Amino acid sequence: MNIVTSPLSGRLTATRGPRLPLLFAGATTAGGALLAVGAAFTTDALLFTAYVLIGMGVGMANTPVTNAAMSGMPKEQAGVAAAIVPTSRQFGQALGVAVLGAVLTTGLHGGGTGYTQAVRPGYWIVTACGVAILALAVATTRRRPQRVEVRASRWHARAIRPQARSCRSSLEAQEDTMTLHRLGKDPESPNNGSPTVYLDDESGNYILQGWRVTDAERLAQMAIPDHETVIEFPKRMMRFFPEVNGGDGDDV
């Protein structure tokens, strides 16, 4: 039954979270064991049905248990979680065979009962395991975990949107600067803060880089709109304008 139910369990875990497949696993395991405790040994059909239900429960439990173990660990410890899950599964299988085998042996040789009576305590243990799966599923899983994932995806989208806008603005700014042609740079300015003359090839206008004027007395003598700024530009830089020197200025 693992071949049939494991893929179904994986799809349910991916779309609905681990809660639903764990509840189904606990219910079918407990139901199959209860059927075996009751009248399953009277007919082959009932015994087959009980074993099918138990097998379905085991198959449905594997995927959500693995998912819970992996998602509950930090990303840097994902390998540890991946190793713990199969190790725990193998340990549980070995422990289950040992416990149920000991219970059956005790019933057969200690009480002097037949097989159908000696095996019943073992099925009660399986029933208790199914009930434990139900209880743990209710206590430790969310009802609709996919909403959390959706909110996380939306948060991630909102978080990267400003970065995307910033990258787009940088690209646009880079495209804009590609239309500028530097005509000259002042070699006499200190601290490498040289005033510079650019020609915008697209608009045909000059763009000047100079020292920002912060002197309140001089600024008060000018009517400066909010969208404009005032710079101080060295007179010696006039030689870089083509209209002044006939286009023979050197790019320094």
Tab-separated table of C-alpha atoms in Angstrom:
chain	number	residue	atom	x	y	z
A	1	MET	CA	0.000	0.000	0.000
A	2	ASN	CA	2.987	2.329	0.382
A	3	ILE	CA	3.293	2.439	-3.425
A	4	VAL	CA	-0.303	3.676	-3.704
A	5	THR	CA	-0.585	6.027	-0.747
A	6	SER	CA	2.875	7.611	-0.627
A	7	PRO	CA	2.428	9.673	-3.856
A	8	LEU	CA	-1.029	10.731	-2.669
A	9	SER	CA	0.418	11.735	0.689
A	10	GLY	CA	3.083	13.821	-1.052
A	11	ARG	CA	0.490	15.723	-3.093
A	12	LEU	CA	-1.690	16.369	-0.034
A	13	THR	CA	1.313	17.565	1.959
A	14	ALA	CA	2.358	19.933	-0.834
A	15	THR	CA	-1.120	21.428	-1.350
A	16	ARG	CA	-2.761	21.175	2.082
A	17	GLY	CA	0.133	20.776	4.515
A	18	PRO	CA	0.993	17.801	6.757
A	19	ARG	CA	-2.146	17.972	8.937
A	20	LEU	CA	-4.602	16.189	6.598
A	21	PRO	CA	-2.378	13.225	5.615
A	22	LEU	CA	-1.338	12.722	9.255
A	23	LEU	CA	-4.974	12.665	10.393
A	24	PHE	CA	-5.788	10.167	7.657
A	25	ALA	CA	-2.744	8.071	8.600
A	26	GLY	CA	-3.699	7.965	12.265
A	27	ALA	CA	-7.347	7.148	11.538
A	28	THR	CA	-6.648	4.311	9.092
A	29	THR	CA	-3.931	2.796	11.283
A	30	ALA	CA	-6.129	2.830	14.373
A	31	GLY	CA	-9.168	1.618	12.430
A	32	GLY	CA	-7.320	-1.267	10.848
A	33	ALA	CA	-5.868	-2.356	14.170
A	34	LEU	CA	-9.263	-2.185	15.875
A	35	LEU	CA	-10.746	-4.288	13.092
A	36	ALA	CA	-7.970	-6.827	13.619
A	37	VAL	CA	-8.633	-6.880	17.356
A	38	GLY	CA	-12.322	-7.483	16.728
A	39	ALA	CA	-13.745	-9.790	14.107
A	40	ALA	CA	-10.993	-9.697	11.478
A	41	PHE	CA	-9.758	-13.184	12.267
A	42	THR	CA	-13.167	-14.699	11.528
A	43	THR	CA	-12.861	-14.241	7.734
A	44	ASP	CA	-10.044	-13.700	5.284
A	45	ALA	CA	-11.804	-10.661	3.753
A	46	LEU	CA	-11.935	-8.792	7.070
A	47	LEU	CA	-8.329	-9.654	7.861
A	48	PHE	CA	-7.253	-8.428	4.401
A	49	THR	CA	-9.202	-5.198	4.907
A	50	ALA	CA	-7.543	-4.619	8.290
A	51	TYR	CA	-4.060	-5.064	6.828
A	52	VAL	CA	-4.906	-2.759	3.889
A	53	LEU	CA	-6.002	-0.007	6.294
A	54	ILE	CA	-2.852	-0.353	8.394
A	55	GLY	CA	-0.687	-0.251	5.254
A	56	MET	CA	-2.480	2.868	4.037
A	57	GLY	CA	-1.832	4.548	7.376
A	58	VAL	CA	1.877	3.752	7.264
A	59	GLY	CA	2.170	5.037	3.682
A	60	MET	CA	0.324	8.262	4.442
A	61	ALA	CA	2.500	9.051	7.468
A	62	ASN	CA	5.944	8.898	5.837
A	63	THR	CA	5.827	12.057	3.705
A	64	PRO	CA	4.338	14.529	6.238
A	65	VAL	CA	6.695	13.297	8.953
A	66	THR	CA	9.662	13.934	6.659
A	67	ASN	CA	8.247	17.323	5.676
A	68	ALA	CA	7.758	18.339	9.301
A	69	ALA	CA	11.283	17.312	10.226
A	70	MET	CA	12.871	19.177	7.304
A	71	SER	CA	10.822	22.374	7.622
A	72	GLY	CA	11.378	22.577	11.364
A	73	MET	CA	15.164	22.784	11.058
A	74	PRO	CA	17.278	25.765	9.952
A	75	LYS	CA	18.492	25.630	6.356
A	76	GLU	CA	22.077	25.129	7.432
A	77	GLN	CA	21.015	21.964	9.323
A	78	ALA	CA	18.868	20.463	6.553
A	79	GLY	CA	21.361	17.633	6.085
A	80	VAL	CA	21.092	16.715	9.763
A	81	ALA	CA	17.292	16.589	9.515
A	82	ALA	CA	17.484	14.486	6.364
A	83	ALA	CA	19.673	11.980	8.215
A	84	ILE	CA	17.578	11.925	11.401
A	85	VAL	CA	14.339	11.014	9.600
A	86	PRO	CA	15.432	7.694	8.025
A	87	THR	CA	17.455	6.812	11.118
A	88	SER	CA	14.402	7.307	13.324
A	89	ARG	CA	12.261	5.327	10.894
A	90	GLN	CA	14.652	2.388	10.900
A	91	PHE	CA	14.930	2.516	14.689
A	92	GLY	CA	11.142	2.546	15.025
A	93	GLN	CA	10.727	-0.419	12.705
A	94	ALA	CA	13.308	-2.446	14.612
A	95	LEU	CA	11.776	-1.477	17.948
A	96	GLY	CA	8.274	-2.308	16.697
A	97	VAL	CA	9.287	-5.773	15.520
A	98	ALA	CA	11.028	-6.421	18.844
A	99	VAL	CA	8.109	-5.216	21.017
A	100	LEU	CA	5.335	-6.879	19.022
A	101	GLY	CA	7.372	-10.074	18.712
A	102	ALA	CA	7.931	-10.123	22.469
A	103	VAL	CA	4.213	-9.550	23.134
A	104	LEU	CA	3.210	-12.338	20.759
A	105	THR	CA	5.776	-14.748	22.180
A	106	THR	CA	4.649	-14.025	25.711
A	107	GLY	CA	1.036	-14.661	24.778
A	108	LEU	CA	1.789	-17.911	23.001
A	109	HIS	CA	4.124	-19.449	25.552
A	110	GLY	CA	3.239	-17.724	28.795
A	111	GLY	CA	-0.543	-17.767	28.814
A	112	GLY	CA	-1.127	-20.948	26.924
A	113	THR	CA	-3.583	-19.233	24.543
A	114	GLY	CA	-3.975	-19.646	20.800
A	115	TYR	CA	-2.543	-17.351	18.129
A	116	THR	CA	-5.704	-15.289	17.646
A	117	GLN	CA	-5.788	-14.434	21.329
A	118	ALA	CA	-2.032	-13.946	21.729
A	119	VAL	CA	-1.809	-11.470	18.838
A	120	ARG	CA	-4.564	-9.136	20.118
A	121	PRO	CA	-2.341	-7.170	22.566
A	122	GLY	CA	-0.014	-6.391	19.648
A	123	TYR	CA	-2.872	-4.914	17.634
A	124	TRP	CA	-3.885	-2.846	20.643
A	125	ILE	CA	-0.373	-1.382	20.601
A	126	VAL	CA	-0.760	-0.549	16.904
A	127	THR	CA	-4.126	1.055	17.708
A	128	ALA	CA	-2.456	3.199	20.374
A	129	CYS	CA	0.157	4.276	17.833
A	130	GLY	CA	-2.596	5.353	15.429
A	131	VAL	CA	-4.319	7.365	18.163
A	132	ALA	CA	-0.968	8.968	19.034
A	133	ILE	CA	-0.525	10.027	15.401
A	134	LEU	CA	-3.991	11.639	15.489
A	135	ALA	CA	-3.246	13.488	18.721
A	136	LEU	CA	0.156	14.739	17.545
A	137	ALA	CA	-1.279	15.851	14.197
A	138	VAL	CA	-3.932	17.931	15.930
A	139	ALA	CA	-1.492	19.376	18.461
A	140	THR	CA	1.495	20.188	16.260
A	141	THR	CA	0.175	21.079	12.778
A	142	ARG	CA	-1.759	24.054	11.454
A	143	ARG	CA	-5.190	23.825	9.923
A	144	ARG	CA	-4.320	25.804	6.782
A	145	PRO	CA	-0.531	26.132	6.555
A	146	GLN	CA	-0.604	27.113	2.905
A	147	ARG	CA	-1.832	30.580	3.896
A	148	VAL	CA	1.382	31.134	5.771
A	149	GLU	CA	3.333	30.164	2.679
A	150	VAL	CA	1.290	32.583	0.563
A	151	ARG	CA	1.868	35.393	3.033
A	152	ALA	CA	5.577	34.571	3.096
A	153	SER	CA	5.682	34.672	-0.712
A	154	ARG	CA	3.876	38.025	-0.761
A	155	TRP	CA	6.223	39.411	1.885
A	156	HIS	CA	9.202	38.232	-0.150
A	157	ALA	CA	7.778	39.910	-3.247
A	158	ARG	CA	7.282	43.168	-1.348
A	159	ALA	CA	10.808	42.915	0.052
A	160	ILE	CA	12.506	42.513	-3.339
A	161	ARG	CA	10.304	45.036	-5.170
A	162	PRO	CA	12.282	48.087	-3.928
A	163	GLN	CA	15.513	46.369	-4.935
A	164	ALA	CA	14.111	45.747	-8.394
A	165	ARG	CA	13.087	49.402	-8.696
A	166	SER	CA	16.534	50.476	-7.530
A	167	CYS	CA	18.222	48.269	-10.128
A	168	ARG	CA	15.906	49.608	-12.827
A	169	SER	CA	16.649	53.197	-11.812
A	170	SER	CA	20.385	52.473	-11.886
A	171	LEU	CA	20.102	51.027	-15.371
A	172	GLU	CA	18.075	54.009	-16.542
A	173	ALA	CA	20.615	56.383	-15.015
A	174	GLN	CA	23.416	54.478	-16.716
A	175	GLU	CA	21.607	54.736	-20.036
A	176	ASP	CA	21.184	58.472	-19.489
A	177	THR	CA	24.862	59.016	-18.694
A	178	MET	CA	25.846	57.193	-21.862
A	179	THR	CA	24.526	60.217	-23.855
A	180	LEU	CA	27.008	62.592	-22.158
A	181	HIS	CA	30.276	63.540	-23.833
A	182	ARG	CA	32.925	65.108	-21.608
A	183	LEU	CA	34.421	68.235	-23.158
A	184	GLY	CA	36.876	69.205	-20.434
A	185	LYS	CA	37.868	68.868	-16.791
A	186	ASP	CA	39.649	71.481	-14.689
A	187	PRO	CA	43.174	70.233	-13.782
A	188	GLU	CA	43.755	73.047	-11.274
A	189	SER	CA	40.989	72.144	-8.792
A	190	PRO	CA	42.118	70.791	-5.403
A	191	ASN	CA	41.149	67.405	-3.928
A	192	ASN	CA	40.279	66.043	-7.375
A	193	GLY	CA	36.900	67.795	-7.168
A	194	SER	CA	37.301	69.157	-10.643
A	195	PRO	CA	34.591	71.217	-12.363
A	196	THR	CA	33.693	69.536	-15.617
A	197	VAL	CA	31.908	70.453	-18.863
A	198	TYR	CA	29.698	67.846	-20.541
A	199	LEU	CA	27.728	67.934	-23.767
A	200	ASP	CA	24.448	66.032	-23.859
A	201	ASP	CA	24.469	64.452	-27.308
A	202	GLU	CA	20.730	63.826	-27.181
A	203	SER	CA	19.525	67.303	-26.176
A	204	GLY	CA	22.492	69.331	-27.430
A	205	ASN	CA	22.749	71.195	-24.110
A	206	TYR	CA	25.762	71.674	-21.883
A	207	ILE	CA	25.835	70.115	-18.401
A	208	LEU	CA	28.138	71.782	-15.909
A	209	GLN	CA	29.656	70.252	-12.802
A	210	GLY	CA	30.972	72.867	-10.405
A	211	TRP	CA	31.226	74.032	-6.812
A	212	ARG	CA	27.847	74.416	-5.145
A	213	VAL	CA	27.143	77.967	-3.966
A	214	THR	CA	26.158	78.050	-0.282
A	215	ASP	CA	26.870	81.713	0.464
A	216	ALA	CA	23.558	83.180	1.635
A	217	GLU	CA	24.530	86.744	0.635
A	218	ARG	CA	25.102	85.808	-2.981
A	219	LEU	CA	22.094	83.478	-3.128
A	220	ALA	CA	19.869	86.289	-1.825
A	221	GLN	CA	20.707	88.378	-4.910
A	222	MET	CA	19.247	85.745	-7.238
A	223	ALA	CA	15.736	84.424	-7.841
A	224	ILE	CA	16.264	80.666	-7.825
A	225	PRO	CA	13.289	78.365	-8.565
A	226	ASP	CA	12.937	75.177	-6.518
A	227	HIS	CA	13.875	73.001	-9.473
A	228	GLU	CA	17.198	74.791	-10.065
A	229	THR	CA	20.543	74.924	-8.278
A	230	VAL	CA	23.494	77.350	-8.409
A	231	ILE	CA	27.109	76.357	-8.960
A	232	GLU	CA	30.338	78.332	-9.204
A	233	PHE	CA	32.209	77.649	-12.400
A	234	PRO	CA	35.849	78.731	-13.013
A	235	LYS	CA	36.345	81.304	-15.771
A	236	ARG	CA	39.305	79.342	-17.092
A	237	MET	CA	36.893	76.502	-18.016
A	238	MET	CA	35.348	78.629	-20.787
A	239	ARG	CA	38.016	77.392	-23.167
A	240	PHE	CA	36.308	73.998	-23.281
A	241	PHE	CA	33.151	75.378	-24.911
A	242	PRO	CA	33.356	74.905	-28.704
A	243	GLU	CA	31.531	78.202	-29.345
A	244	VAL	CA	34.251	80.072	-27.417
A	245	ASN	CA	37.405	78.603	-28.906
A	246	GLY	CA	36.068	77.385	-32.216
A	247	GLY	CA	35.968	73.761	-31.160
A	248	ASP	CA	39.707	73.387	-30.670
A	249	GLY	CA	39.696	72.986	-26.863
A	250	ASP	CA	41.486	69.982	-25.443
A	251	ASP	CA	39.698	67.456	-23.223
A	252	VAL	CA	41.750	67.695	-20.026
